[in-house]
PDB file of C-alpha atoms in Angstrom:
ATOM      1  CA  MET A 950     -21.118-172.822 -33.717  1.00 48.00           C
ATOM      2  CA  LYS A 951     -17.968-174.160 -35.417  1.00 50.00           C
ATOM      3  CA  THR A 952     -16.634-172.030 -38.278  1.00 53.00           C
ATOM      4  CA  ALA A 953     -15.657-173.840 -41.458  1.00 50.00           C
ATOM      5  CA  THR A 954     -11.918-173.776 -42.085  1.00 60.00           C
ATOM      6  CA  ALA A 955      -9.819-174.019 -45.219  1.00 55.00           C
ATOM      7  CA  ASP A 956      -8.919-177.580 -44.205  1.00 62.00           C
ATOM      8  CA  ASP A 957     -12.613-178.467 -44.044  1.00 59.00           C
ATOM      9  CA  ALA A 958     -13.138-177.046 -47.534  1.00 62.00           C
ATOM     10  CA  ASP A 959     -10.172-179.047 -48.841  1.00 69.00           C
ATOM     11  CA  LYS A 960     -11.566-182.247 -47.334  1.00 73.00           C
ATOM     12  CA  ILE A 961     -14.949-181.633 -48.938  1.00 69.00           C
ATOM     13  CA  SER A 962     -13.339-180.969 -52.330  1.00 77.00           C
ATOM     14  CA  ILE A 963     -11.273-184.149 -52.103  1.00 85.00           C
ATOM     15  CA  GLN A 964     -14.365-186.123 -51.119  1.00 88.00           C
ATOM     16  CA  VAL A 965     -16.284-184.820 -54.138  1.00 87.00           C
ATOM     17  CA  ILE A 966     -13.399-185.731 -56.458  1.00 91.00           C
ATOM     18  CA  GLU A 967     -13.219-189.235 -54.970  1.00 92.00           C
ATOM     19  CA  ARG A 968     -16.956-189.676 -55.532  1.00 93.00           C
ATOM     20  CA  MET A 969     -16.679-188.453 -59.132  1.00 93.00           C
ATOM     21  CA  ILE A 970     -13.876-190.927 -59.819  1.00 93.00           C
ATOM     22  CA  SER A 971     -15.882-193.710 -58.191  1.00 93.00           C
ATOM     23  CA  LEU A 972     -18.824-193.003 -60.502  1.00 95.00           C
ATOM     24  CA  LEU A 973     -16.616-192.830 -63.598  1.00 94.00           C
ATOM     25  CA  ASP A 974     -14.820-196.069 -62.684  1.00 93.00           C
ATOM     26  CA  THR A 975     -18.177-197.775 -62.160  1.00 94.00           C
ATOM     27  CA  LEU A 976     -19.546-196.556 -65.499  1.00 94.00           C
ATOM     28  CA  ALA A 977     -16.413-197.941 -67.163  1.00 92.00           C
ATOM     29  CA  LEU A 978     -17.383-201.429 -65.984  1.00 91.00           C
ATOM     30  CA  TYR A 979     -20.600-201.451 -68.009  1.00 92.00           C
ATOM     31  CA  PRO A 980     -20.834-201.647 -71.820  1.00 90.00           C
ATOM     32  CA  ASP A 981     -24.409-200.305 -71.756  1.00 92.00           C
ATOM     33  CA  PRO A 982     -26.035-197.305 -70.032  1.00 94.00           C
ATOM     34  CA  VAL A 983     -26.402-197.726 -66.266  1.00 93.00           C
ATOM     35  CA  SER A 984     -29.330-196.653 -64.094  1.00 94.00           C
ATOM     36  CA  LEU A 985     -28.946-194.234 -61.212  1.00 94.00           C
ATOM     37  CA  LYS A 986     -30.170-196.962 -58.866  1.00 94.00           C
ATOM     38  CA  GLU A 987     -27.423-199.334 -60.000  1.00 94.00           C
ATOM     39  CA  LEU A 988     -24.719-196.674 -59.769  1.00 94.00           C
ATOM     40  CA  SER A 989     -25.847-195.745 -56.291  1.00 94.00           C
ATOM     41  CA  ALA A 990     -25.793-199.369 -55.167  1.00 94.00           C
ATOM     42  CA  VAL A 991     -22.345-200.146 -56.601  1.00 95.00           C
ATOM     43  CA  THR A 992     -20.634-196.958 -55.390  1.00 94.00           C
ATOM     44  CA  GLY A 993     -22.402-196.801 -52.039  1.00 94.00           C
ATOM     45  CA  LEU A 994     -23.444-193.207 -52.689  1.00 94.00           C
ATOM     46  CA  HIS A 995     -26.872-191.927 -51.729  1.00 94.00           C
ATOM     47  CA  PRO A 996     -29.011-191.578 -54.896  1.00 93.00           C
ATOM     48  CA  SER A 997     -29.364-187.819 -54.427  1.00 94.00           C
ATOM     49  CA  THR A 998     -25.588-187.422 -54.056  1.00 94.00           C
ATOM     50  CA  ALA A 999     -24.887-189.573 -57.095  1.00 94.00           C
ATOM     51  CA  HIS A1000     -27.521-187.703 -59.087  1.00 94.00           C
ATOM     52  CA  ARG A1001     -26.040-184.315 -58.224  1.00 94.00           C
ATOM     53  CA  ILE A1002     -22.498-185.343 -59.180  1.00 94.00           C
ATOM     54  CA  LEU A1003     -23.663-187.035 -62.369  1.00 94.00           C
ATOM     55  CA  ASN A1004     -25.501-183.879 -63.416  1.00 93.00           C
ATOM     56  CA  ASP A1005     -22.284-181.887 -63.070  1.00 93.00           C
ATOM     57  CA  LEU A1006     -20.404-184.517 -65.095  1.00 94.00           C
ATOM     58  CA  VAL A1007     -23.086-184.397 -67.800  1.00 94.00           C
ATOM     59  CA  VAL A1008     -22.697-180.620 -68.092  1.00 94.00           C
ATOM     60  CA  LYS A1009     -18.946-181.043 -68.622  1.00 91.00           C
ATOM     61  CA  ARG A1010     -19.533-183.950 -71.087  1.00 93.00           C
ATOM     62  CA  PHE A1011     -17.638-186.485 -68.974  1.00 94.00           C
ATOM     63  CA  VAL A1012     -20.901-188.424 -68.735  1.00 95.00           C
ATOM     64  CA  ASP A1013     -23.803-188.735 -71.186  1.00 94.00           C
ATOM     65  CA  ARG A1014     -27.407-189.107 -70.085  1.00 92.00           C
ATOM     66  CA  SER A1015     -28.660-191.557 -72.691  1.00 84.00           C
ATOM     67  CA  GLU A1016     -32.219-191.395 -71.322  1.00 83.00           C
ATOM     68  CA  PRO A1017     -33.786-190.115 -68.089  1.00 84.00           C
ATOM     69  CA  GLY A1018     -32.094-191.826 -65.122  1.00 84.00           C
ATOM     70  CA  SER A1019     -29.570-193.733 -67.257  1.00 93.00           C
ATOM     71  CA  TYR A1020     -25.912-192.823 -67.771  1.00 95.00           C
ATOM     72  CA  ARG A1021     -22.780-193.788 -69.719  1.00 94.00           C
ATOM     73  CA  LEU A1022     -19.263-192.413 -70.156  1.00 94.00           C
ATOM     74  CA  GLY A1023     -19.096-189.246 -72.252  1.00 93.00           C
ATOM     75  CA  MET A1024     -17.140-188.191 -75.293  1.00 91.00           C
ATOM     76  CA  ARG A1025     -15.027-185.729 -73.320  1.00 90.00           C
ATOM     77  CA  LEU A1026     -13.105-188.678 -71.879  1.00 89.00           C
ATOM     78  CA  LEU A1027     -12.354-189.948 -75.380  1.00 85.00           C
ATOM     79  CA  GLU A1028     -11.158-186.497 -76.433  1.00 83.00           C
ATOM     80  CA  LEU A1029      -8.816-186.274 -73.450  1.00 82.00           C
ATOM     81  CA  GLY A1030      -7.625-189.840 -74.005  1.00 76.00           C
ATOM     82  CA  ASN A1031      -6.688-189.017 -77.572  1.00 70.00           C
ATOM     83  CA  VAL A1032      -4.706-186.012 -76.354  1.00 68.00           C
ATOM     84  CA  VAL A1033      -2.781-188.214 -73.918  1.00 65.00           C
ATOM     85  CA  LYS A1034      -2.163-190.826 -76.624  1.00 64.00           C
ATOM     86  CA  SER A1035      -0.884-188.226 -79.087  1.00 57.00           C
ATOM     87  CA  ARG A1036       1.632-186.976 -76.522  1.00 58.00           C
ATOM     88  CA  LEU A1037       2.852-190.368 -75.415  1.00 59.00           C
ATOM     89  CA  ASN A1038       5.526-192.295 -77.279  1.00 85.00           C
ATOM     90  CA  VAL A1039       7.000-195.666 -76.547  1.00 90.00           C
ATOM     91  CA  ARG A1040      10.391-194.273 -75.507  1.00 89.00           C
ATOM     92  CA  GLU A1041       8.853-191.990 -72.887  1.00 88.00           C
ATOM     93  CA  ALA A1042       6.668-194.825 -71.623  1.00 90.00           C
ATOM     94  CA  ALA A1043       9.564-197.285 -71.424  1.00 93.00           C
ATOM     95  CA  LEU A1044      12.473-195.339 -69.974  1.00 92.00           C
ATOM     96  CA  ASP A1045      11.773-195.632 -66.233  1.00 94.00           C
ATOM     97  CA  PHE A1046      10.853-199.311 -66.592  1.00 95.00           C
ATOM     98  CA  MET A1047      14.047-199.967 -68.545  1.00 95.00           C
ATOM     99  CA  ARG A1048      16.119-198.384 -65.802  1.00 94.00           C
ATOM    100  CA  GLY A1049      14.370-200.532 -63.223  1.00 95.00           C
ATOM    101  CA  LEU A1050      15.073-203.716 -65.189  1.00 95.00           C
ATOM    102  CA  HIS A1051      18.705-202.670 -65.617  1.00 94.00           C
ATOM    103  CA  ARG A1052      19.078-202.132 -61.861  1.00 93.00           C
ATOM    104  CA  LYS A1053      17.648-205.590 -61.245  1.00 93.00           C
ATOM    105  CA  THR A1054      19.846-207.440 -63.761  1.00 92.00           C
ATOM    106  CA  ASN A1055      22.908-205.169 -63.999  1.00 90.00           C
ATOM    107  CA  GLN A1056      22.858-205.867 -67.734  1.00 91.00           C
ATOM    108  CA  THR A1057      22.165-203.767 -70.800  1.00 91.00           C
ATOM    109  CA  VAL A1058      18.465-203.225 -71.552  1.00 94.00           C
ATOM    110  CA  ASN A1059      17.559-202.204 -75.110  1.00 94.00           C
ATOM    111  CA  LEU A1060      14.464-200.662 -76.672  1.00 95.00           C
ATOM    112  CA  SER A1061      14.127-201.328 -80.405  1.00 93.00           C
ATOM    113  CA  VAL A1062      11.583-200.767 -83.163  1.00 92.00           C
ATOM    114  CA  ARG A1063      11.190-202.261 -86.616  1.00 92.00           C
ATOM    115  CA  GLN A1064      12.007-200.319 -89.753  1.00 89.00           C
ATOM    116  CA  SER A1065      11.502-202.427 -92.865  1.00 91.00           C
ATOM    117  CA  ASP A1066      13.925-205.387 -92.712  1.00 93.00           C
ATOM    118  CA  GLU A1067      15.885-204.137 -89.713  1.00 93.00           C
ATOM    119  CA  ILE A1068      15.474-203.203 -86.106  1.00 92.00           C
ATOM    120  CA  VAL A1069      16.648-199.805 -84.893  1.00 90.00           C
ATOM    121  CA  TYR A1070      17.863-199.265 -81.330  1.00 91.00           C
ATOM    122  CA  ILE A1071      16.061-196.189 -79.983  1.00 88.00           C
ATOM    123  CA  ASP A1072      17.144-196.278 -76.340  1.00 89.00           C
ATOM    124  CA  ARG A1073      19.260-198.195 -73.879  1.00 89.00           C
ATOM    125  CA  ALA A1074      19.857-198.505 -70.143  1.00 87.00           C
ATOM    126  CA  PHE A1075      23.347-199.717 -69.296  1.00 80.00           C
ATOM    127  CA  SER A1076      26.424-199.174 -67.133  1.00 72.00           C
ATOM    128  CA  GLU A1077      30.095-199.989 -67.414  1.00 58.00           C
ATOM    129  CA  ARG A1078      29.632-202.570 -64.656  1.00 59.00           C
ATOM    130  CA  SER A1079      27.661-204.815 -66.990  1.00 52.00           C
ATOM    131  CA  GLY A1080      30.966-206.222 -68.183  1.00 52.00           C
ATOM    132  CA  MET A1081      29.943-205.994 -71.836  1.00 53.00           C
ATOM    133  CA  GLN A1082      30.929-203.410 -74.396  1.00 51.00           C
ATOM    134  CA  VAL A1083      27.852-201.897 -76.037  1.00 51.00           C
ATOM    135  CA  VAL A1084      28.196-202.973 -79.658  1.00 54.00           C
ATOM    136  CA  ARG A1085      25.083-201.271 -81.061  1.00 60.00           C
ATOM    137  CA  ALA A1086      24.693-197.587 -80.287  1.00 71.00           C
ATOM    138  CA  ILE A1087      21.351-195.814 -80.135  1.00 80.00           C
ATOM    139  CA  GLY A1088      20.338-195.358 -83.760  1.00 82.00           C
ATOM    140  CA  GLY A1089      22.210-198.495 -84.757  1.00 86.00           C
ATOM    141  CA  ARG A1090      20.571-201.115 -86.955  1.00 88.00           C
ATOM    142  CA  ALA A1091      20.621-204.891 -87.236  1.00 93.00           C
ATOM    143  CA  PRO A1092      18.900-207.536 -89.428  1.00 95.00           C
ATOM    144  CA  LEU A1093      15.626-208.912 -88.094  1.00 96.00           C
ATOM    145  CA  HIS A1094      16.620-212.593 -88.241  1.00 96.00           C
ATOM    146  CA  LEU A1095      19.829-212.087 -86.234  1.00 95.00           C
ATOM    147  CA  THR A1096      18.285-210.351 -83.222  1.00 95.00           C
ATOM    148  CA  SER A1097      15.867-211.338 -80.505  1.00 96.00           C
ATOM    149  CA  THR A1098      13.617-208.316 -81.095  1.00 96.00           C
ATOM    150  CA  GLY A1099      13.771-208.837 -84.841  1.00 97.00           C
ATOM    151  CA  LYS A1100      12.567-212.407 -84.405  1.00 97.00           C
ATOM    152  CA  LEU A1101       9.614-211.103 -82.393  1.00 97.00           C
ATOM    153  CA  PHE A1102       8.541-208.942 -85.326  1.00 97.00           C
ATOM    154  CA  LEU A1103       9.091-211.739 -87.849  1.00 97.00           C
ATOM    155  CA  SER A1104       7.051-214.114 -85.683  1.00 97.00           C
ATOM    156  CA  ILE A1105       3.908-212.014 -86.200  1.00 96.00           C
ATOM    157  CA  ASP A1106       4.364-211.902 -89.993  1.00 95.00           C
ATOM    158  CA  ASP A1107       2.495-214.474 -92.052  1.00 94.00           C
ATOM    159  CA  PRO A1108       4.583-217.238 -93.724  1.00 95.00           C
ATOM    160  CA  LYS A1109       4.542-215.512 -97.123  1.00 96.00           C
ATOM    161  CA  MET A1110       5.986-212.334 -95.611  1.00 96.00           C
ATOM    162  CA  VAL A1111       8.729-214.315 -93.861  1.00 96.00           C
ATOM    163  CA  ARG A1112       9.673-216.047 -97.127  1.00 96.00           C
ATOM    164  CA  ALA A1113       9.701-212.692 -98.911  1.00 96.00           C
ATOM    165  CA  TYR A1114      11.996-211.312 -96.193  1.00 96.00           C
ATOM    166  CA  ALA A1115      14.336-214.280 -96.660  1.00 96.00           C
ATOM    167  CA  THR A1116      14.416-213.683-100.430  1.00 95.00           C
ATOM    168  CA  ARG A1117      15.112-209.967-100.073  1.00 94.00           C
ATOM    169  CA  THR A1118      17.868-210.308 -97.495  1.00 94.00           C
ATOM    170  CA  GLY A1119      19.338-213.660 -98.428  1.00 95.00           C
ATOM    171  CA  LEU A1120      19.405-214.345 -94.664  1.00 94.00           C
ATOM    172  CA  ALA A1121      22.988-213.147 -94.541  1.00 91.00           C
ATOM    173  CA  GLY A1122      24.845-214.144 -91.388  1.00 90.00           C
ATOM    174  CA  HIS A1123      27.417-212.431 -89.193  1.00 89.00           C
ATOM    175  CA  ASN A1124      29.066-215.530 -87.710  1.00 92.00           C
ATOM    176  CA  LYS A1125      28.854-219.332 -87.360  1.00 94.00           C
ATOM    177  CA  ASN A1126      25.810-219.079 -85.051  1.00 93.00           C
ATOM    178  CA  SER A1127      23.701-216.939 -87.387  1.00 93.00           C
ATOM    179  CA  ILE A1128      20.504-218.461 -88.772  1.00 94.00           C
ATOM    180  CA  THR A1129      20.931-218.416 -92.550  1.00 93.00           C
ATOM    181  CA  ASP A1130      18.512-221.187 -93.527  1.00 93.00           C
ATOM    182  CA  LEU A1131      14.804-220.443 -94.076  1.00 95.00           C
ATOM    183  CA  SER A1132      13.522-223.717 -92.624  1.00 95.00           C
ATOM    184  CA  LYS A1133      15.597-223.193 -89.475  1.00 95.00           C
ATOM    185  CA  LEU A1134      14.318-219.619 -89.188  1.00 96.00           C
ATOM    186  CA  GLU A1135      10.726-220.823 -89.542  1.00 96.00           C
ATOM    187  CA  ARG A1136      11.264-223.340 -86.732  1.00 96.00           C
ATOM    188  CA  GLU A1137      12.797-220.595 -84.596  1.00 96.00           C
ATOM    189  CA  LEU A1138       9.814-218.294 -85.199  1.00 97.00           C
ATOM    190  CA  SER A1139       7.402-221.095 -84.301  1.00 97.00           C
ATOM    191  CA  LEU A1140       9.241-221.445 -80.987  1.00 96.00           C
ATOM    192  CA  VAL A1141       9.025-217.678 -80.413  1.00 96.00           C
ATOM    193  CA  ARG A1142       5.244-217.788 -80.920  1.00 96.00           C
ATOM    194  CA  ALA A1143       4.945-220.707 -78.498  1.00 96.00           C
ATOM    195  CA  LEU A1144       7.083-219.130 -75.772  1.00 95.00           C
ATOM    196  CA  GLY A1145       5.968-215.513 -76.125  1.00 94.00           C
ATOM    197  CA  TYR A1146       9.538-214.212 -76.155  1.00 96.00           C
ATOM    198  CA  ALA A1147      12.626-214.527 -78.378  1.00 97.00           C
ATOM    199  CA  ARG A1148      16.337-215.201 -78.030  1.00 94.00           C
ATOM    200  CA  ASP A1149      19.554-214.359 -79.823  1.00 94.00           C
ATOM    201  CA  ASN A1150      22.178-216.985 -78.993  1.00 93.00           C
ATOM    202  CA  GLU A1151      25.346-215.212 -80.164  1.00 92.00           C
ATOM    203  CA  GLU A1152      23.828-214.900 -83.648  1.00 92.00           C
ATOM    204  CA  LEU A1153      24.539-211.189 -84.065  1.00 93.00           C
ATOM    205  CA  GLU A1154      27.699-210.857 -81.955  1.00 91.00           C
ATOM    206  CA  LEU A1155      29.875-213.687 -80.658  1.00 91.00           C
ATOM    207  CA  GLY A1156      29.976-213.654 -76.872  1.00 91.00           C
ATOM    208  CA  VAL A1157      26.647-211.798 -76.538  1.00 91.00           C
ATOM    209  CA  ARG A1158      23.249-213.386 -75.889  1.00 93.00           C
ATOM    210  CA  CYS A1159      19.892-211.602 -75.743  1.00 94.00           C
ATOM    211  CA  MET A1160      16.277-212.220 -74.858  1.00 96.00           C
ATOM    212  CA  ALA A1161      13.379-210.007 -75.936  1.00 97.00           C
ATOM    213  CA  ALA A1162       9.682-209.474 -75.241  1.00 97.00           C
ATOM    214  CA  GLY A1163       7.202-207.431 -77.259  1.00 97.00           C
ATOM    215  CA  ILE A1164       5.597-204.099 -76.352  1.00 96.00           C
ATOM    216  CA  ARG A1165       2.082-203.426 -77.675  1.00 94.00           C
ATOM    217  CA  ASP A1166       0.017-200.265 -77.970  1.00 90.00           C
ATOM    218  CA  ASP A1167      -3.664-199.658 -77.224  1.00 87.00           C
ATOM    219  CA  SER A1168      -4.692-201.251 -80.534  1.00 88.00           C
ATOM    220  CA  GLY A1169      -2.807-204.463 -79.724  1.00 91.00           C
ATOM    221  CA  LYS A1170      -0.126-203.810 -82.340  1.00 92.00           C
ATOM    222  CA  MET A1171       3.458-204.707 -81.417  1.00 94.00           C
ATOM    223  CA  VAL A1172       5.308-201.407 -81.645  1.00 92.00           C
ATOM    224  CA  ALA A1173       8.665-202.230 -80.028  1.00 94.00           C
ATOM    225  CA  GLY A1174      10.775-204.890 -78.429  1.00 96.00           C
ATOM    226  CA  LEU A1175      12.437-204.811 -75.016  1.00 97.00           C
ATOM    227  CA  SER A1176      15.588-206.891 -74.722  1.00 96.00           C
ATOM    228  CA  ILE A1177      18.306-207.780 -72.249  1.00 94.00           C
ATOM    229  CA  SER A1178      21.816-208.207 -73.671  1.00 92.00           C
ATOM    230  CA  ALA A1179      24.510-209.914 -71.602  1.00 90.00           C
ATOM    231  CA  PRO A1180      27.822-211.743 -71.953  1.00 91.00           C
ATOM    232  CA  ALA A1181      26.951-215.237 -73.151  1.00 89.00           C
ATOM    233  CA  ASP A1182      27.910-216.905 -69.880  1.00 88.00           C
ATOM    234  CA  ARG A1183      25.958-214.449 -67.706  1.00 88.00           C
ATOM    235  CA  LEU A1184      22.466-214.465 -69.220  1.00 88.00           C
ATOM    236  CA  GLN A1185      20.170-215.934 -66.578  1.00 91.00           C
ATOM    237  CA  GLU A1186      16.941-217.793 -67.283  1.00 90.00           C
ATOM    238  CA  GLU A1187      15.107-216.174 -64.371  1.00 91.00           C
ATOM    239  CA  TRP A1188      15.342-212.821 -66.151  1.00 94.00           C
ATOM    240  CA  VAL A1189      12.731-213.958 -68.670  1.00 95.00           C
ATOM    241  CA  GLU A1190       9.939-213.435 -66.161  1.00 95.00           C
ATOM    242  CA  ASP A1191      11.199-209.953 -65.237  1.00 95.00           C
ATOM    243  CA  LEU A1192      11.617-209.072 -68.913  1.00 97.00           C
ATOM    244  CA  ILE A1193       8.091-210.096 -69.870  1.00 96.00           C
ATOM    245  CA  SER A1194       6.626-208.380 -66.816  1.00 96.00           C
ATOM    246  CA  THR A1195       8.450-205.142 -67.655  1.00 97.00           C
ATOM    247  CA  ALA A1196       7.346-205.254 -71.304  1.00 97.00           C
ATOM    248  CA  ASN A1197       3.757-205.814 -70.128  1.00 96.00           C
ATOM    249  CA  GLN A1198       3.960-202.818 -67.799  1.00 96.00           C
ATOM    250  CA  ILE A1199       5.141-200.597 -70.642  1.00 95.00           C
ATOM    251  CA  SER A1200       2.349-201.941 -72.855  1.00 95.00           C
ATOM    252  CA  ALA A1201      -0.173-201.103 -70.130  1.00 93.00           C
ATOM    253  CA  VAL A1202       1.077-197.510 -70.031  1.00 91.00           C
ATOM    254  CA  LEU A1203       0.493-197.371 -73.798  1.00 90.00           C
ATOM    255  CA  GLY A1204      -3.101-198.524 -73.257  1.00 88.00           C
ATOM    256  CA  TYR A1205      -2.793-202.235 -74.022  1.00 89.00           C
ATOM    257  CA  THR A1206      -4.847-204.677 -71.946  1.00 84.00           C
ATOM    258  CA  SER A1207      -4.476-208.456 -71.715  1.00 75.00           C
ATOM    259  CA  GLN A1208      -8.078-208.842 -72.907  1.00 64.00           C
ATOM    260  CA  GLN A1209      -6.864-207.738 -76.355  1.00 59.00           C
ATOM    261  CA  SER A1210      -4.705-210.835 -76.733  1.00 55.00           C
TER     262      SER A1210
END
């Protein structure tokens, strides 16, 4: 008779975990309680096996038994999810993705958030090889209407809020390319909404162009902007797709799903 080994025990433990995850993933697909028969059919588990695992999950509150033979996800998952959310911030979620985008483009990648009428740069991935001096350090600020990320935030404001912003700031410009006229800004914001990303065409700094895409959290709120800054003659149109994809990946880490759009 073969004696059970530690490897055998490990394999059994892994198999049980895989079956638990399969049941939880299946329950997540259904908005209403699911019968044992349905869970067994979808996961391919024998009803007695599924029943045994579900009972253990019920005890630990990962699953609720809404009525005999019917199950749904439990509150323990929500509690753990809230713990994860409370410990996760946009900078931590973004950093590795920013580095990846920088390696792909060899240009400066910025992470910015809105504070009142300005954006604040909270992180950056760059190298000296980018060929562009970094003109806004981490912690630096810039007006919303002169930056690609700032335009993203303005584009989700209602028209009254945009007009109020223009009144407060006077739409002051930094150079000949700056947008200082409200009607022109409104047209620019309409374009941002249509495209799903924003640009800064040397409006903040002469010789520097930027493109930005929004980052959203699990509630669908835009919490930050991800932008690529490059010398004006080096910004490439094909980076838009990479930029949007990277911003979407960061949003997914924060809990945002495309169904929330």
